[in-house]
Amino acid sequence: MDKLLIEGGKVLSGEVAMSGAKNAALPILCASLLTAEPVHFTNVPHLNDISTMLRLLGDMGVGVTMDGVDGLVLNGGGLNNPVASYEMVKTMRASILVLGPLVARGGEARVSLPGGCAIGARPVDQHIKGLQAMGAEVKVEQGYVHAKATRLKGARICTDMVTVTGTENLMMAACLAEGETIIENAAREPEVVDLANCLISMGARISGAGTDVIRIQGVDKLHGATHAIMPDRIETGTYLCAAAVTGGDIRLLKTSAAYLDTVVDKLMDAGCDITVERDAIHLVAPKRLKAVSLRTAPYPAFPTDMQAQFMAINCVADGVATIRETIFENRFMHVNELMRLGANIQIEGNNAIVRGVERLEGATVMATDLRASASLVIAALVADGETLIDRIYHLDRGYERIEEKLAKLGASVKRVH
Ligand code: UD1
């Protein structure tokens, strides 16, 4: 199993390009199930989660052709096996995103229930409830969701909570339903908007994406299209934190601050100087950051996927920060590992109270989930001496060539096999 060896204390500086967004690419690749015509994607990140999704789509009969460095053509013309097995879904929960498109296009899907994961129970009841409202007959048997419908019917759906992949699944299903679907309490995440834009270019009739009410007028068929995946706002935020904690000066290219308001604001509160350019972000960090408190919530509030990284920067900031997690019930797995590096963190329910220390000290730590791993990388970059991060397959799920990109910015980082 690969590990990452980081020698802390290097100040990050220079420029590096950001990749396409994992959380936009995953649902967008599933949109190819909605048409028999080829769909061309660009800016697709090279990540393990993307390979898993391509394997899953390939197993279903979707033709997968690579096109250049970050391009991909998916052809759903040969779709013949509407099944997502437990083996696939257990490695990547986002596999559930095939459910809506499969039922909408072929009238049937058998998708394994994802089960819990490190950060929480994460049920998919809202995905199922929405499909049922659209007339699908859904049975949960032997750990699989089995959904059937001759043709889905438009419906008014109000989800019990804001769910990102739930909104995406139902929006995709509604594209081919008969009549109008209204999704209320919809997720407003930029990745939902990117998916909607891709679907619109495939002929879908969607309005309101980016607000909490999305309206979809079903059409009989969708067609092929070309779509560029949006930049990864979480990767961008992670590199900003990495530079900030080292007192660095970096420029991130091929990205946008448009969807990072809360993250940029918090970094400025911490004392960073940030200049937003058209397709780039420039950050200059102070010698020592100030502590910043935050509370995670659905977009446009502070993203839960940036919580762990801000925990890491607060570990060495000047002052005390309170971090409140409101989306997932168990998303403080990184705390114990950060404490192994010398952090002072106290957990009280869903609050973490972080008292900044002058210095962290390198140690061996273990990555527990994707963003938790990113927080360990950030802490390691500023810790004295060497930190060995074990189980970095989590990082490879969501950060493209992380050691290369960090090394380009001057970090001392090595992948150890
Ligand atoms: C997506 C993101 C993930 C991010 C999360 C929250 C992808 C591939 N993943 O995950 O990186 O951390 O949004 O921004 O885009 N819930 C239910 N029932 C459901 C659906 C959700 O109870 O049917 C609960 C979840 O357990 C969680 C909350 O709703 O507590 C939000 O989850 P959700 O937005 O669905 O997260 P994901 O879409 O899985």
Coordinates of C-alpha atoms in Angstrom, one line a residue, residues 4 12-19 47 232-253 255 260 263 267 272 274 281-285 305-306 309-310 313 371 374-375 377-378 381 395 398-411 413:
L4 CA 3.3 9.6 1.5
L12 CA 5.1 26.7 -0.8
S13 CA 5.5 29.0 -3.7
G14 CA 4.9 29.1 -7.5
E15 CA 2.1 28.1 -9.8
V16 CA 0.2 24.9 -10.4
A17 CA -2.9 24.0 -12.4
M18 CA -6.0 22.6 -10.8
S19 CA -7.9 19.6 -12.2
L47 CA -8.6 9.9 -10.2
D232 CA -12.4 21.3 -8.6
R233 CA -13.2 23.9 -5.9
I234 CA -12.3 21.5 -3.1
E235 CA -8.9 20.7 -4.7
T236 CA -8.4 24.4 -5.1
G237 CA -9.3 25.1 -1.5
T238 CA -7.0 22.4 -0.3
Y239 CA -4.0 23.8 -2.1
L240 CA -4.9 27.3 -0.8
C241 CA -4.8 25.9 2.8
A242 CA -1.6 24.0 2.1
A243 CA 0.1 27.3 1.0
A244 CA -1.5 29.3 3.8
V245 CA -0.2 27.0 6.5
T246 CA 3.4 27.2 5.2
G247 CA 3.4 31.0 5.0
G248 CA 3.5 30.6 1.2
D249 CA 2.9 32.6 -2.0
I250 CA 1.1 30.6 -4.7
R251 CA -1.0 31.1 -7.8
L252 CA -3.4 28.3 -8.7
L253 CA -4.2 28.1 -12.4
T255 CA -9.5 27.4 -11.5
L260 CA -15.2 29.4 -3.1
V263 CA -13.4 29.5 1.8
L267 CA -8.6 32.5 4.5
C272 CA -4.1 35.8 3.9
I274 CA -6.0 36.8 -1.9
I281 CA -6.2 32.6 -7.6
H282 CA -3.2 34.2 -6.0
L283 CA -2.6 33.7 -2.3
V284 CA 0.0 35.3 -0.1
A285 CA 0.1 34.0 3.5
D305 CA -15.4 18.8 2.3
M306 CA -13.1 21.7 3.4
Q309 CA -8.3 21.1 5.9
F310 CA -9.3 24.1 8.0
I313 CA -4.5 25.1 9.5
R371 CA -10.6 14.9 3.0
A374 CA -5.8 16.1 2.9
S375 CA -5.8 17.6 6.4
V377 CA -1.0 16.4 4.3
I378 CA -1.5 20.0 5.2
L381 CA 3.7 20.3 5.4
L395 CA -6.1 10.7 -1.4
G398 CA -9.8 12.6 -5.1
Y399 CA -6.5 14.4 -5.7
E400 CA -4.8 14.1 -9.1
R401 CA -1.0 13.6 -8.9
I402 CA -0.9 15.3 -5.5
E403 CA 2.8 14.6 -4.8
E404 CA 3.7 16.0 -8.2
K405 CA 1.7 19.2 -7.7
L406 CA 3.0 19.7 -4.2
A407 CA 6.5 19.1 -5.3
K408 CA 6.1 21.7 -8.1
L409 CA 5.2 24.2 -5.3
G410 CA 8.4 23.3 -3.5
A411 CA 7.2 20.8 -0.9
V413 CA 7.1 15.0 -0.7

